Each structure stands twice: as structure tokens, then as C-alpha cells.
Amino acid sequence: MTNSYREDFPILLRDDTIYFDNAATSQRPRQVTEAMRRFDETCNANPMRGLYRWSIEATEQYEQARSDAAELIGAADSREIVFTRNTTESINLAAYSYGLNFLKEGDEIVVSVMEHHSNLLPWQMVSRQTGARLVFLEPEADGTLTEQELLSKITPRTRLVAIGHVSNVLGVTNPVKRIAEIAHQNGALVLVDGAQSTPHMPVNVQELGADFYAFSGHKMLGPMGIGALYARKELLEEMPPFLSGGEMIEYVSRESATYAEIPHKFEAGTVNASGAAGLSAAIHYLKNVGFYTIRETEERLTARLMKGLQELPYITIYGSQDSKKHCGIVTFNIEGCHPHDVASVLDSEQVAIRAGHHCAQPLMKFLGVGSTARASLYFYNTEEEVDRFLDKISKVRGWLGY
Ligand code: PLP
């Protein structure tokens, strides 16, 4: 079956490369790069600072992107969106501004063993500096977090649960709505790492019950260097700035300063306005494709991919064996072959996959492996690519002399 979306992605037309590293970074359609070029060629000026037309237009585009991002994730108010560079910076903002100032010794921060390092190291830092204790949710072998596990780890001592929406290794979707219910019953807040969910599924932070929600533009067709932290308005208003300097102030004297209103008090310095224009275009593109189509295409391709891998007895697929529970992410190992060798030999065959620990070393330990290979799909991939990939995978052991 052909995929008409591919026409919009110049890089996919460049050669026969099978790009299966979409969980690391997705590709950008022409509409996104054109929106950024349009920004650069028509209104590149410092947003928020100039009283002249170009700067006003730059500000308008930047704020439009904020409204688009708010609508995408169902935020009640666009002021609840703080632009950052990426998910990592968003979570650090929450950790430095909320964690260091509102958590204390005796409190517990609940994370899962599956977290990307970006949703673990900031909380390790908060734990070290405040004395709050880190508590780990342990998944079942297929990546599921059971109700019993949630109820036993999220307790009245919990002040914050920081949880990935979709694991970048197992592809499992965590029950964040239920986690938020339990956390709120215990008086705790919930931060959702949405890096791997925002590109693939409709998200509504209010329905999920997320108090914080982080995502990256580059994983959802947008440019690198722009991401966002959503936080409820009351939280952002209470939280002190993370970075300080230009553009985030109301009034500055020699000794002190008062800060701008939210979200500007969290956006110190010149912002990434052309990146925001690109993010806006990415959001429009995703909406045009529609999350139903995205989900349906990914499920079809993942089922085909997993079936092919499951037919090879020397391949282990981590997480659920049900392709519907993978969100396009399939992590595996080939018996006898180091994942780095697998990725390198595939590169010489024009296949791009990821190999390594995927910034999730505690999960690797839990799985009992040092590293794995990972193929991650997006809606612009095709059945033909999956079949070519499977053909090459079946030859890898031979190529590596196993
Ligand atoms: N969280 C998850 C689940 C991820 O998969 C990633 C990136 O792979 C990140 C956080 C970090 O994203 P970024 O590098 O855009 O900050």
C-alpha cells in the first residue's frame, strides 16, 4: 500500500533508507520547514521586545503556537504552556522550580523503573537536595503497571508521581489517568512525560488529570529546540522562575526584581520563535492526518513487524507480545549479536534503527540486558519498508558470521 504522506517529507524521498528511529526524532514535512522559512523571511525580529511591525508579527506567531500547543493537549488556558527546548528541559524546569521549592525530607517522589533518564535524573537531584525519597513502580514482565503496584507505592507520603505516558523502550502506555486518580486521592501531584505519547495519540491533560505534562517538538514532526511544559495555572503562579534574566521581569531595581506574569516568567531570554512557528505547522499537520489514521497505520505496521520478528526463533521482543500495546515501538535482541553490531550492519543496508540503552538503564537492568535494538515506526512508514526490514533482519546473523 502506498503512503501519500511521504510526498510531504523530502528526506524520505532522498534515497531508499528505511527510517525506523522515529521515537528518537521524527522527520519534518515540508509544511514545517516552510513555516520556519516564512518566519525567517517575513518577520524575524525579537518577539515581545519591539514596538514595530516585524516584532509584533513575530510575537503574534509565537503566541499562536502557544495556543495551538494548548489546544493540542487540552489545556484550559494557553498561559499554562511554557515553551522550553525539549522534554528534558521541561522536566528540569518542574524539578528545579517545583521540586526544590515544594518537596522536603519525608516526602516521596514516585517514578517507574521504565523512566527515560530525562524523567529520572532531575528527580534524583531533587531527592539529593531536599531529602525526599525516590520510590520505584516495578512493572510486570510485559511492562504493565498493576493496580496493586500503584496502590502499594502511591501513599499519603507521596507528594509527586513522575511517570512516562508511553515507554520509549517497551512502547507500553501507562495508566496515567488511574495513576493521577490515586495520586490526587493521596494529595500528590502528577507529572506526565509525554515525549512518546503526544506524537501518537490524542492527549487531554485535564481528562488525564496531569498537573504537569512535558513534550518535545522534534518527536512530533516539529523542529528540534522547541518543546513545552504544561502546568496548571495555580501551580505556575506559585512556582519561582527556573532561569532568570531578560524578558521574564516586571520591574528590576539594583537589588531585586519582580517577575512577569505566567508563562513569561519562565521564558527568560530570547525565545525560539521560528521553532514555535514550526511547531504550530507540525500540530496542524498532525491534526490534518488525524490521530485515528496515525494509530491505525502504526498498529497495522507494528503487527506486521512483530509477526515477522516473532517467526524468527532467535529474536526476543521485550515487553508485550501483543502488537497493539507497542505504540509503534519494538525493542528486540538477536541471539548472539550485539545490538550495536546489528544497528551498524543494518546501517550499511540503509536501515536506521536505534541500539543501546535508550537512556533507560534501570529498565535495561530490570530486563536483564545491557542494551537492545529498537525499531520505532510512524505513520509515514510503509508495509514495503517493514517487509524489506524483515528480510534484512533475517540475514543479520549471517552477515555477522554467527
Ligand atoms: N522522555 C522520553 C520517554 C523520551 O523518549 C525522550 C527522548 O527520547 C525524552 C524524555 C527526552 O526527550 P528530549 O531529548 O527531546 O528532551
JSON list of C-alpha atoms in Angstrom, two decimals, residues 332-358 370-374 389 392-393 395-402:
[
{"chain": "A", "resi": 332, "resn": "PHE", "atom": "CA", "xyz": [14.39, -6.62, 20.49]},
{"chain": "A", "resi": 333, "resn": "ASN", "atom": "CA", "xyz": [17.60, -8.57, 20.55]},
{"chain": "A", "resi": 334, "resn": "ILE", "atom": "CA", "xyz": [19.02, -11.12, 18.13]},
{"chain": "A", "resi": 335, "resn": "GLU", "atom": "CA", "xyz": [20.59, -14.02, 19.99]},
{"chain": "A", "resi": 336, "resn": "GLY", "atom": "CA", "xyz": [24.36, -13.97, 19.71]},
{"chain": "A", "resi": 337, "resn": "CYS", "atom": "CA", "xyz": [24.56, -10.49, 18.17]},
{"chain": "A", "resi": 338, "resn": "HIS", "atom": "CA", "xyz": [25.41, -7.28, 19.97]},
{"chain": "A", "resi": 339, "resn": "PRO", "atom": "CA", "xyz": [22.72, -4.65, 19.24]},
{"chain": "A", "resi": 340, "resn": "HIS", "atom": "CA", "xyz": [25.41, -2.16, 18.16]},
{"chain": "A", "resi": 341, "resn": "ASP", "atom": "CA", "xyz": [26.63, -4.65, 15.56]},
{"chain": "A", "resi": 342, "resn": "VAL", "atom": "CA", "xyz": [23.04, -5.20, 14.44]},
{"chain": "A", "resi": 343, "resn": "ALA", "atom": "CA", "xyz": [22.48, -1.45, 14.02]},
{"chain": "A", "resi": 344, "resn": "SER", "atom": "CA", "xyz": [25.82, -0.98, 12.22]},
{"chain": "A", "resi": 345, "resn": "VAL", "atom": "CA", "xyz": [25.30, -3.81, 9.77]},
{"chain": "A", "resi": 346, "resn": "LEU", "atom": "CA", "xyz": [21.76, -2.52, 9.12]},
{"chain": "A", "resi": 347, "resn": "ASP", "atom": "CA", "xyz": [23.14, 0.96, 8.53]},
{"chain": "A", "resi": 348, "resn": "SER", "atom": "CA", "xyz": [25.28, -0.44, 5.72]},
{"chain": "A", "resi": 349, "resn": "GLU", "atom": "CA", "xyz": [21.97, -1.74, 4.31]},
{"chain": "A", "resi": 350, "resn": "GLN", "atom": "CA", "xyz": [20.33, 1.70, 4.54]},
{"chain": "A", "resi": 351, "resn": "VAL", "atom": "CA", "xyz": [18.30, 0.93, 7.64]},
{"chain": "A", "resi": 352, "resn": "ALA", "atom": "CA", "xyz": [18.23, 3.37, 10.55]},
{"chain": "A", "resi": 353, "resn": "ILE", "atom": "CA", "xyz": [17.35, 1.90, 13.92]},
{"chain": "A", "resi": 354, "resn": "ARG", "atom": "CA", "xyz": [18.50, 2.69, 17.44]},
{"chain": "A", "resi": 355, "resn": "ALA", "atom": "CA", "xyz": [20.73, 0.44, 19.53]},
{"chain": "A", "resi": 356, "resn": "GLY", "atom": "CA", "xyz": [21.93, 0.91, 23.08]},
{"chain": "A", "resi": 357, "resn": "HIS", "atom": "CA", "xyz": [20.34, 1.51, 26.46]},
{"chain": "A", "resi": 358, "resn": "HIS", "atom": "CA", "xyz": [17.86, 4.07, 25.12]},
{"chain": "A", "resi": 370, "resn": "GLY", "atom": "CA", "xyz": [22.93, -4.27, 28.72]},
{"chain": "A", "resi": 371, "resn": "SER", "atom": "CA", "xyz": [21.40, -2.94, 25.56]},
{"chain": "A", "resi": 372, "resn": "THR", "atom": "CA", "xyz": [18.85, -3.69, 22.86]},
{"chain": "A", "resi": 373, "resn": "ALA", "atom": "CA", "xyz": [17.95, -2.81, 19.30]},
{"chain": "A", "resi": 374, "resn": "ARG", "atom": "CA", "xyz": [14.82, -0.72, 18.73]},
{"chain": "A", "resi": 389, "resn": "PHE", "atom": "CA", "xyz": [13.40, -4.61, 7.07]},
{"chain": "A", "resi": 392, "resn": "LYS", "atom": "CA", "xyz": [17.39, -7.80, 6.17]},
{"chain": "A", "resi": 393, "resn": "ILE", "atom": "CA", "xyz": [16.86, -8.81, 9.79]},
{"chain": "A", "resi": 395, "resn": "LYS", "atom": "CA", "xyz": [20.14, -12.06, 7.18]},
{"chain": "A", "resi": 396, "resn": "VAL", "atom": "CA", "xyz": [21.83, -10.21, 10.04]},
{"chain": "A", "resi": 397, "resn": "ARG", "atom": "CA", "xyz": [23.16, -13.31, 11.79]},
{"chain": "A", "resi": 398, "resn": "GLY", "atom": "CA", "xyz": [24.72, -14.50, 8.55]},
{"chain": "A", "resi": 399, "resn": "TRP", "atom": "CA", "xyz": [26.28, -11.10, 7.86]},
{"chain": "A", "resi": 400, "resn": "LEU", "atom": "CA", "xyz": [27.75, -11.01, 11.37]},
{"chain": "A", "resi": 401, "resn": "GLY", "atom": "CA", "xyz": [29.16, -14.51, 10.91]},
{"chain": "A", "resi": 402, "resn": "TYR", "atom": "CA", "xyz": [27.03, -16.10, 13.59]}
]
